[in-house]
Amino acid sequence: MTKENFNIAKIPQITYLSYLIKWLLMSAVIGVIIGSVTAFFLTSLNWVTDWRENHIWIIALLPLGGLIIGLTYYYLGNSVLKGNNLLLEEFHSPKQTIPFKMAPLVLFGTLATHFVGGSAGREGTAVQMGGAIADQFTQWLKLKDRDRKIILIMGISAGFAAVFGTPLAGAIFALEVLILGRIRYEAIMPSILVAVIANYTCEAWGAIHTKYAILYVPKLDAQNLIWTLLAGIVFGLTSLFFSKSTHFFTKLFNSKIAYAPLRPFIGGIFIALAVWILGTTKYIGLGIPTIVDAFNQNLPAYDFLIKIALTALTLGAGFKGGEVTPLFFIGATLGNALFFFVPLPIALLAGMGFVAVFSGATNTPIACTLMGIELFGAECGLYIGIACVVAYLFSGHTGIYTSQIVGSPKHQIYGSMKGKKLHEIDR
């Protein structure tokens, strides 16, 4: 080999090494910052949840809490009102750096929502904080649009991984959620690096993630395969129903109440009345205790329906938080209910529903399969994967992130949907 050929052969390796070093350094900085912020968020969320459960009277202030959140966003956060969808839109059509104020506003809004008793999650908060913080590096380092897209992916990955303790799922979720049916492989290395670092940082601060257990997984024979497919269909249709319900309440409040701050105020009245009528707080907040119970004891078959209604009302009215943990609640309790006629272990059904309903609502079957494996173990991977893929298919071209672009339709007969945003299809 000549000297010239030898140098040419070495160029790709040098390029890859410099690329690795560049994004490793960026991942270290971004991962530590977002992991630390997420740890503070989780600790604060646990505190407000415990305080609310020990002072139930605070739920009577739901309307007032909603009004404060509404006024805050109306006068200070109008530019970041789209939340997760703003991150997706900036990725597809870059216009300006995500305002940093998105992070403190969504942190305040989510904590306030849980403090007074709204039914919401935490993923949206972590992802928005992660995206807003990461995107500041675009401005500070004068990054080009190509690198900025990777930065946004890293922010989403870090926030998701840290808040749930699932770095692999967080990394793939950030790559998969942007375009329905497509994965952004050019950012796979930075996404995984920052997810691992953010998750490690969050845990180093003492943040605790809930543990779940599926102790027995039967062999996947022909009969169990059929039951898994049927369960996946039910999970997918439930995802569709949840997305439609959330969009319905959003459109209802937007069309009937012109002054935005009054929407969560009015919504808070209905939520507080619902909690009073139900006589329990199990359906508000994150609902973690009920999710855990779904893996080991029989629950009322209607639990998932009440959670859908209260979460759709909470988010549709303008309260802040995420949809994912409520989706975990809905899926786990639905799987628990299916145990009455599906001959599979109750914990396995709860675990399948836990991630499959999430898969259908976010159109991220690969990330959700990895999440199931990270949370419940590799033994149930086949069941989890089948349920997630089937739920993804049967949820249709809808989802909780309406700015997702259809990159590859779920069936060839829907080819005309390619390139459209979900909100352009779901009208």
Short mmCIF file of C-alpha atoms in Angstrom, two decimals:
data_model
loop_
_atom_site.label_atom_id
_atom_site.label_comp_id
_atom_site.label_asym_id
_atom_site.label_seq_id
_atom_site.Cartn_x
_atom_site.Cartn_y
_atom_site.Cartn_z
CA MET A 1 0.00 0.00 0.00
CA THR A 2 1.37 3.41 -0.95
CA LYS A 3 1.71 6.22 1.51
CA GLU A 4 -1.06 8.13 -0.26
CA ASN A 5 -3.44 5.17 -0.10
CA PHE A 6 -2.53 4.58 3.53
CA ASN A 7 -3.50 8.14 4.48
CA ILE A 8 -6.73 7.96 2.57
CA ALA A 9 -7.64 4.71 4.32
CA LYS A 10 -7.06 6.35 7.66
CA ILE A 11 -9.24 9.40 7.03
CA PRO A 12 -12.63 7.78 7.89
CA GLN A 13 -11.34 6.55 11.25
CA ILE A 14 -9.99 10.00 12.12
CA THR A 15 -13.30 11.55 11.09
CA TYR A 16 -15.27 9.11 13.23
CA LEU A 17 -12.97 9.69 16.19
CA SER A 18 -13.37 13.46 16.03
CA TYR A 19 -17.14 13.00 15.67
CA LEU A 20 -17.19 10.74 18.75
CA ILE A 21 -15.14 13.16 20.85
CA LYS A 22 -17.26 16.14 19.78
CA TRP A 23 -20.58 14.57 20.73
CA LEU A 24 -19.22 12.84 23.81
CA LEU A 25 -18.22 16.21 25.24
CA MET A 26 -21.57 17.72 24.28
CA SER A 27 -23.40 14.74 25.74
CA ALA A 28 -21.49 15.00 29.01
CA VAL A 29 -22.40 18.65 29.50
CA ILE A 30 -26.01 18.39 28.34
CA GLY A 31 -26.58 15.06 30.11
CA VAL A 32 -25.32 16.31 33.46
CA ILE A 33 -27.41 19.49 33.28
CA ILE A 34 -30.64 17.82 32.17
CA GLY A 35 -30.15 14.86 34.51
CA SER A 36 -29.71 17.25 37.43
CA VAL A 37 -32.74 19.33 36.51
CA THR A 38 -34.83 16.18 36.09
CA ALA A 39 -33.73 14.92 39.49
CA PHE A 40 -34.90 18.20 41.03
CA PHE A 41 -38.19 17.87 39.15
CA LEU A 42 -38.79 14.29 40.31
CA THR A 43 -37.94 15.15 43.91
CA SER A 44 -40.25 18.17 43.81
CA LEU A 45 -43.01 16.14 42.20
CA ASN A 46 -42.81 13.51 44.93
CA TRP A 47 -43.03 16.25 47.54
CA VAL A 48 -46.10 17.96 46.07
CA THR A 49 -47.79 14.58 45.58
CA ASP A 50 -47.20 13.54 49.18
CA TRP A 51 -48.34 16.95 50.45
CA ARG A 52 -51.54 16.77 48.39
CA GLU A 53 -52.36 13.26 49.59
CA ASN A 54 -51.93 14.40 53.19
CA HIS A 55 -53.99 17.57 52.67
CA ILE A 56 -56.87 16.48 50.45
CA TRP A 57 -58.66 19.80 50.92
CA ILE A 58 -56.21 21.35 48.42
CA ILE A 59 -58.18 19.70 45.61
CA ALA A 60 -60.93 22.27 46.23
CA LEU A 61 -58.46 24.85 44.91
CA LEU A 62 -58.17 23.15 41.51
CA PRO A 63 -60.03 25.99 39.76
CA LEU A 64 -57.78 28.61 41.37
CA GLY A 65 -54.68 26.60 40.51
CA GLY A 66 -55.90 26.29 36.95
CA LEU A 67 -56.47 30.03 36.73
CA ILE A 68 -52.94 30.75 37.97
CA ILE A 69 -51.45 28.34 35.42
CA GLY A 70 -53.61 29.81 32.68
CA LEU A 71 -52.64 33.39 33.51
CA THR A 72 -48.96 32.46 33.72
CA TYR A 73 -48.92 30.96 30.25
CA TYR A 74 -51.20 33.62 28.78
CA TYR A 75 -48.96 36.50 29.81
CA LEU A 76 -45.54 34.84 29.98
CA GLY A 77 -45.60 31.64 27.96
CA ASN A 78 -47.62 32.18 24.83
CA SER A 79 -44.57 31.43 22.66
CA VAL A 80 -44.06 28.02 24.28
CA LEU A 81 -47.69 27.03 24.64
CA LYS A 82 -47.38 24.21 22.08
CA GLY A 83 -45.08 22.29 24.41
CA ASN A 84 -43.74 19.05 22.90
CA ASN A 85 -45.19 19.92 19.53
CA LEU A 86 -43.02 23.05 19.43
CA LEU A 87 -39.93 20.85 19.69
CA LEU A 88 -41.14 18.73 16.77
CA GLU A 89 -41.98 21.78 14.68
CA GLU A 90 -38.59 23.38 15.29
CA PHE A 91 -36.92 20.14 14.27
CA HIS A 92 -38.80 19.95 10.98
CA SER A 93 -38.88 23.68 10.19
CA PRO A 94 -36.21 25.56 12.18
CA LYS A 95 -37.16 29.17 12.87
CA GLN A 96 -35.74 30.25 16.20
CA THR A 97 -34.11 28.82 19.30
CA ILE A 98 -36.57 27.29 21.76
CA PRO A 99 -37.11 29.99 24.43
CA PHE A 100 -35.37 28.99 27.65
CA LYS A 101 -38.44 30.07 29.59
CA MET A 102 -40.16 26.89 28.41
CA ALA A 103 -38.20 24.98 31.08
CA PRO A 104 -39.18 26.94 34.22
CA LEU A 105 -42.72 27.52 32.97
CA VAL A 106 -43.49 23.86 32.33
CA LEU A 107 -41.79 22.93 35.62
CA PHE A 108 -44.00 25.37 37.51
CA GLY A 109 -47.12 24.42 35.57
CA THR A 110 -46.66 20.70 36.14
CA LEU A 111 -45.89 20.99 39.84
CA ALA A 112 -48.90 23.29 40.27
CA THR A 113 -51.12 20.86 38.36
CA HIS A 114 -50.13 17.94 40.59
CA PHE A 115 -50.23 20.06 43.75
CA VAL A 116 -53.92 20.88 43.34
CA GLY A 117 -54.93 17.47 42.01
CA GLY A 118 -54.91 17.45 38.20
CA SER A 119 -54.55 14.15 36.35
CA ALA A 120 -51.33 14.50 34.35
CA GLY A 121 -47.91 12.97 33.87
CA ARG A 122 -44.30 14.03 33.88
CA GLU A 123 -42.78 13.01 30.52
CA GLY A 124 -43.91 16.18 28.77
CA THR A 125 -42.24 18.28 31.42
CA ALA A 126 -38.92 16.44 31.27
CA VAL A 127 -38.87 16.45 27.47
CA GLN A 128 -39.72 20.15 27.23
CA MET A 129 -37.13 21.08 29.85
CA GLY A 130 -34.58 18.91 28.08
CA GLY A 131 -35.32 20.35 24.66
CA ALA A 132 -35.31 23.96 25.86
CA ILE A 133 -32.06 23.57 27.80
CA ALA A 134 -30.26 21.66 25.05
CA ASP A 135 -31.30 24.11 22.35
CA GLN A 136 -29.57 26.97 24.15
CA PHE A 137 -26.29 25.41 23.00
CA THR A 138 -27.38 26.11 19.43
CA GLN A 139 -27.20 29.82 20.12
CA TRP A 140 -24.15 29.75 22.37
CA LEU A 141 -22.05 27.63 19.99
CA LYS A 142 -23.51 29.04 16.75
CA LEU A 143 -24.42 25.58 15.52
CA LYS A 144 -25.71 24.90 12.02
CA ASP A 145 -29.20 23.50 11.43
CA ARG A 146 -27.81 19.99 10.96
CA ASP A 147 -26.17 19.99 14.38
CA ARG A 148 -29.12 21.79 15.92
CA LYS A 149 -31.39 18.90 14.97
CA ILE A 150 -29.07 16.53 16.80
CA ILE A 151 -29.08 18.85 19.82
CA LEU A 152 -32.90 18.80 19.94
CA ILE A 153 -32.88 15.02 19.74
CA MET A 154 -30.38 14.92 22.60
CA GLY A 155 -32.58 17.15 24.76
CA ILE A 156 -35.59 14.89 24.21
CA SER A 157 -33.51 11.77 24.81
CA ALA A 158 -31.95 13.06 28.03
CA GLY A 159 -35.23 14.25 29.52
CA PHE A 160 -37.10 11.04 28.72
CA ALA A 161 -34.30 8.73 29.86
CA ALA A 162 -33.78 10.54 33.16
CA VAL A 163 -37.43 10.88 34.12
CA PHE A 164 -38.23 7.17 33.63
CA GLY A 165 -34.83 5.58 34.25
CA THR A 166 -34.82 3.96 30.80
CA PRO A 167 -31.79 5.18 28.81
CA LEU A 168 -32.19 2.84 25.82
CA ALA A 169 -35.87 3.64 25.45
CA GLY A 170 -35.17 7.35 25.88
CA ALA A 171 -32.51 7.32 23.19
CA ILE A 172 -34.67 5.51 20.63
CA PHE A 173 -37.81 7.46 21.57
CA ALA A 174 -36.06 10.72 20.65
CA LEU A 175 -35.09 9.26 17.27
CA GLU A 176 -38.44 7.61 16.58
CA VAL A 177 -40.96 10.21 17.76
CA LEU A 178 -40.02 12.94 15.29
CA ILE A 179 -41.30 11.25 12.14
CA LEU A 180 -43.93 8.51 12.18
CA GLY A 181 -42.41 5.41 10.63
CA ARG A 182 -38.85 6.73 10.38
CA ILE A 183 -35.81 6.71 12.69
CA ARG A 184 -33.12 9.41 12.60
CA TYR A 185 -30.03 7.20 12.58
CA GLU A 186 -27.62 10.09 12.04
CA ALA A 187 -28.14 11.08 15.67
CA ILE A 188 -28.15 7.63 17.24
CA MET A 189 -24.76 7.89 18.93
CA PRO A 190 -25.30 11.33 20.59
CA SER A 191 -28.80 10.26 21.59
CA ILE A 192 -27.60 7.12 23.38
CA LEU A 193 -24.62 8.84 25.01
CA VAL A 194 -26.65 11.70 26.45
CA ALA A 195 -29.43 9.34 27.60
CA VAL A 196 -26.99 7.21 29.58
CA ILE A 197 -25.27 10.24 31.13
CA ALA A 198 -28.53 12.00 32.01
CA ASN A 199 -29.97 8.87 33.59
CA TYR A 200 -26.79 8.23 35.59
CA THR A 201 -26.73 11.85 36.77
CA CYS A 202 -30.38 11.76 37.81
CA GLU A 203 -29.85 8.60 39.84
CA ALA A 204 -26.62 9.98 41.34
CA TRP A 205 -28.69 12.81 42.83
CA GLY A 206 -30.84 10.21 44.59
CA ALA A 207 -33.90 10.30 42.34
CA ILE A 208 -35.87 7.06 42.66
CA HIS A 209 -37.64 5.31 39.80
CA THR A 210 -40.51 2.92 40.44
CA LYS A 211 -39.68 -0.78 40.07
CA TYR A 212 -42.06 -3.26 38.45
CA ALA A 213 -41.87 -7.04 38.35
CA ILE A 214 -43.22 -9.72 36.02
CA LEU A 215 -42.28 -12.90 37.86
CA TYR A 216 -43.65 -15.49 35.43
CA VAL A 217 -43.65 -15.41 31.63
CA PRO A 218 -45.19 -18.44 29.86
CA LYS A 219 -43.87 -19.89 26.63
CA LEU A 220 -45.13 -18.06 23.56
CA ASP A 221 -47.05 -20.85 21.85
CA ALA A 222 -49.74 -20.51 19.17
CA GLN A 223 -52.56 -19.95 21.66
CA ASN A 224 -50.68 -17.30 23.64
CA LEU A 225 -49.68 -15.59 20.39
CA ILE A 226 -53.32 -15.22 19.39
CA TRP A 227 -54.23 -13.82 22.80
CA THR A 228 -51.30 -11.39 22.61
CA LEU A 229 -52.42 -10.19 19.18
CA LEU A 230 -55.98 -9.65 20.43
CA ALA A 231 -54.73 -7.80 23.49
CA GLY A 232 -52.53 -5.62 21.25
CA ILE A 233 -55.59 -4.68 19.19
CA VAL A 234 -57.45 -3.63 22.35
CA PHE A 235 -54.45 -1.61 23.53
CA GLY A 236 -54.19 0.13 20.16
CA LEU A 237 -57.87 1.05 20.05
CA THR A 238 -57.56 2.41 23.58
CA SER A 239 -54.60 4.55 22.46
CA LEU A 240 -56.76 5.88 19.66
CA PHE A 241 -59.59 6.64 22.07
CA PHE A 242 -57.26 8.45 24.46
CA SER A 243 -55.79 10.63 21.71
CA LYS A 244 -59.23 11.44 20.32
CA SER A 245 -60.53 12.26 23.80
CA THR A 246 -57.65 14.64 24.54
CA HIS A 247 -58.07 16.38 21.19
CA PHE A 248 -61.85 16.60 21.77
CA PHE A 249 -61.54 18.38 25.10
CA THR A 250 -58.83 20.69 23.74
CA LYS A 251 -61.04 21.74 20.84
CA LEU A 252 -64.08 22.02 23.12
CA PHE A 253 -62.40 24.35 25.60
CA ASN A 254 -60.75 26.39 22.84
CA SER A 255 -64.02 26.88 20.98
CA LYS A 256 -66.28 27.57 23.96
CA ILE A 257 -64.00 29.71 26.15
CA ALA A 258 -62.31 32.57 24.32
CA TYR A 259 -60.21 33.82 27.26
CA ALA A 260 -57.52 31.15 27.65
CA PRO A 261 -56.85 31.51 31.43
CA LEU A 262 -60.49 30.63 32.14
CA ARG A 263 -60.16 27.23 30.45
CA PRO A 264 -58.21 25.51 33.24
CA PHE A 265 -60.33 27.41 35.79
CA ILE A 266 -63.54 25.91 34.39
CA GLY A 267 -61.84 22.56 33.84
CA GLY A 268 -60.65 22.60 37.43
CA ILE A 269 -64.24 22.90 38.66
CA PHE A 270 -65.26 19.76 36.76
CA ILE A 271 -62.19 17.79 37.88
CA ALA A 272 -62.69 18.75 41.55
CA LEU A 273 -66.36 17.75 41.35
CA ALA A 274 -65.42 14.45 39.74
CA VAL A 275 -62.93 13.66 42.52
CA TRP A 276 -65.55 14.53 45.14
CA ILE A 277 -68.17 12.31 43.47
CA LEU A 278 -65.74 9.40 43.05
CA GLY A 279 -64.62 9.72 46.66
CA THR A 280 -61.02 8.78 45.90
CA THR A 281 -57.80 10.39 44.71
CA LYS A 282 -56.49 7.28 42.92
CA TYR A 283 -57.33 8.72 39.51
CA ILE A 284 -55.52 12.06 39.85
CA GLY A 285 -51.83 12.85 39.77
CA LEU A 286 -49.48 10.18 38.43
CA GLY A 287 -51.40 7.25 39.88
CA ILE A 288 -48.23 5.24 40.60
CA PRO A 289 -49.73 3.18 43.49
CA THR A 290 -52.54 1.97 41.23
CA ILE A 291 -50.08 1.13 38.45
CA VAL A 292 -48.07 -1.00 40.89
CA ASP A 293 -51.25 -2.69 42.14
CA ALA A 294 -52.23 -3.57 38.57
CA PHE A 295 -49.32 -6.03 38.45
CA ASN A 296 -50.39 -8.12 41.42
CA GLN A 297 -54.08 -7.74 42.30
CA ASN A 298 -57.47 -7.47 40.64
CA LEU A 299 -58.69 -3.91 40.14
CA PRO A 300 -62.06 -2.49 39.04
CA ALA A 301 -62.44 -3.03 35.30
CA TYR A 302 -63.44 0.61 34.77
CA ASP A 303 -60.28 2.17 36.21
CA PHE A 304 -58.73 2.84 32.80
CA LEU A 305 -61.86 4.60 31.53
CA ILE A 306 -61.99 7.02 34.46
CA LYS A 307 -58.29 7.80 34.05
CA ILE A 308 -58.80 8.51 30.34
CA ALA A 309 -61.65 10.91 31.09
CA LEU A 310 -59.87 12.82 33.87
CA THR A 311 -56.54 13.05 32.01
CA ALA A 312 -58.16 14.17 28.76
CA LEU A 313 -60.14 16.78 30.70
CA THR A 314 -57.07 17.96 32.65
CA LEU A 315 -54.82 18.39 29.62
CA GLY A 316 -57.57 19.56 27.30
CA ALA A 317 -58.47 22.33 29.74
CA GLY A 318 -54.91 23.65 29.75
CA PHE A 319 -53.28 22.15 32.84
CA LYS A 320 -49.64 21.15 32.38
CA GLY A 321 -47.78 17.86 32.61
CA GLY A 322 -47.36 14.89 30.35
CA GLU A 323 -49.53 12.14 28.96
CA VAL A 324 -47.19 9.20 29.29
CA THR A 325 -47.54 8.22 32.96
CA PRO A 326 -51.35 8.43 32.67
CA LEU A 327 -50.95 6.19 29.60
CA PHE A 328 -49.00 3.76 31.80
CA PHE A 329 -51.90 3.84 34.27
CA ILE A 330 -54.45 3.32 31.50
CA GLY A 331 -52.51 0.50 29.89
CA ALA A 332 -51.65 -1.33 33.11
CA THR A 333 -55.21 -1.19 34.48
CA LEU A 334 -56.63 -2.19 31.08
CA GLY A 335 -54.28 -5.17 30.98
CA ASN A 336 -55.39 -5.97 34.51
CA ALA A 337 -59.02 -5.91 33.35
CA LEU A 338 -58.24 -8.20 30.40
CA PHE A 339 -57.06 -10.85 32.89
CA PHE A 340 -60.73 -11.73 33.48
CA PHE A 341 -60.92 -13.43 30.07
CA VAL A 342 -57.37 -13.56 28.64
CA PRO A 343 -55.47 -16.63 29.94
CA LEU A 344 -52.15 -14.87 30.50
CA PRO A 345 -50.55 -13.89 33.84
CA ILE A 346 -51.97 -10.68 35.29
CA ALA A 347 -48.54 -9.07 35.67
CA LEU A 348 -47.65 -9.84 32.05
CA LEU A 349 -50.92 -8.34 30.79
CA ALA A 350 -50.40 -5.24 32.92
CA GLY A 351 -46.85 -4.88 31.61
CA MET A 352 -47.97 -5.36 28.01
CA GLY A 353 -50.66 -2.71 28.41
CA PHE A 354 -48.26 -0.40 30.26
CA VAL A 355 -46.06 0.06 27.18
CA ALA A 356 -48.42 -0.90 24.34
CA VAL A 357 -50.98 1.86 24.99
CA PHE A 358 -48.05 4.27 25.17
CA SER A 359 -46.75 2.85 21.88
CA GLY A 360 -50.05 3.45 20.10
CA ALA A 361 -50.47 6.97 21.45
CA THR A 362 -46.94 8.12 20.56
CA ASN A 363 -46.31 5.96 17.46
CA THR A 364 -43.01 4.70 18.90
CA PRO A 365 -43.22 0.88 18.97
CA ILE A 366 -39.46 0.22 19.04
CA ALA A 367 -38.80 2.62 21.93
CA CYS A 368 -41.74 1.18 23.86
CA THR A 369 -40.53 -2.39 23.32
CA LEU A 370 -37.13 -1.41 24.70
CA MET A 371 -38.81 0.33 27.62
CA GLY A 372 -40.71 -2.84 28.45
CA ILE A 373 -37.50 -4.85 28.39
CA GLU A 374 -35.67 -2.30 30.55
CA LEU A 375 -38.50 -2.13 33.09
CA PHE A 376 -39.72 -5.74 33.19
CA GLY A 377 -36.83 -7.86 31.90
CA ALA A 378 -35.91 -9.52 28.63
CA GLU A 379 -37.99 -12.65 29.35
CA CYS A 380 -41.20 -10.86 28.37
CA GLY A 381 -39.64 -9.17 25.33
CA LEU A 382 -41.57 -11.15 22.70
CA TYR A 383 -44.93 -10.46 24.33
CA ILE A 384 -44.06 -6.80 24.81
CA GLY A 385 -42.80 -6.37 21.26
CA ILE A 386 -45.85 -7.98 19.64
CA ALA A 387 -48.27 -5.97 21.78
CA CYS A 388 -46.46 -2.69 21.03
CA VAL A 389 -46.33 -3.25 17.28
CA VAL A 390 -49.98 -4.32 17.03
CA ALA A 391 -51.09 -1.38 19.20
CA TYR A 392 -49.06 0.95 16.98
CA LEU A 393 -50.86 -0.38 13.91
CA PHE A 394 -54.39 -0.23 15.34
CA SER A 395 -54.05 3.25 16.84
CA GLY A 396 -54.28 4.63 13.31
CA HIS A 397 -52.74 7.86 12.09
CA THR A 398 -53.38 9.78 15.24
CA GLY A 399 -51.46 10.41 18.46
CA ILE A 400 -50.80 12.75 21.34
CA TYR A 401 -48.09 14.62 19.37
CA THR A 402 -50.08 16.26 16.61
CA SER A 403 -47.01 17.76 14.91
CA GLN A 404 -45.58 14.33 14.10
CA ILE A 405 -45.04 14.00 10.36
CA VAL A 406 -46.01 10.78 8.60
CA GLY A 407 -42.79 9.48 7.08
CA SER A 408 -44.04 5.98 6.35
CA PRO A 409 -47.81 5.30 6.56
CA LYS A 410 -48.90 2.32 8.63
CA HIS A 411 -50.43 0.68 5.56
CA GLN A 412 -49.75 1.16 1.87
CA ILE A 413 -53.36 2.17 1.18
CA TYR A 414 -52.70 5.34 3.20
CA GLY A 415 -49.84 6.46 0.97
CA SER A 416 -51.46 9.85 0.44
CA MET A 417 -50.82 10.66 4.11
CA LYS A 418 -47.04 10.65 3.68
CA GLY A 419 -45.51 14.02 4.53
CA LYS A 420 -48.57 15.28 6.41
CA LYS A 421 -48.74 16.20 10.08
CA LEU A 422 -51.11 14.24 12.28
CA HIS A 423 -53.24 17.28 13.00
CA GLU A 424 -53.76 17.70 9.25
CA ILE A 425 -55.10 14.15 9.07
CA ASP A 426 -57.02 14.01 12.34
CA ARG A 427 -59.64 16.69 11.69
#
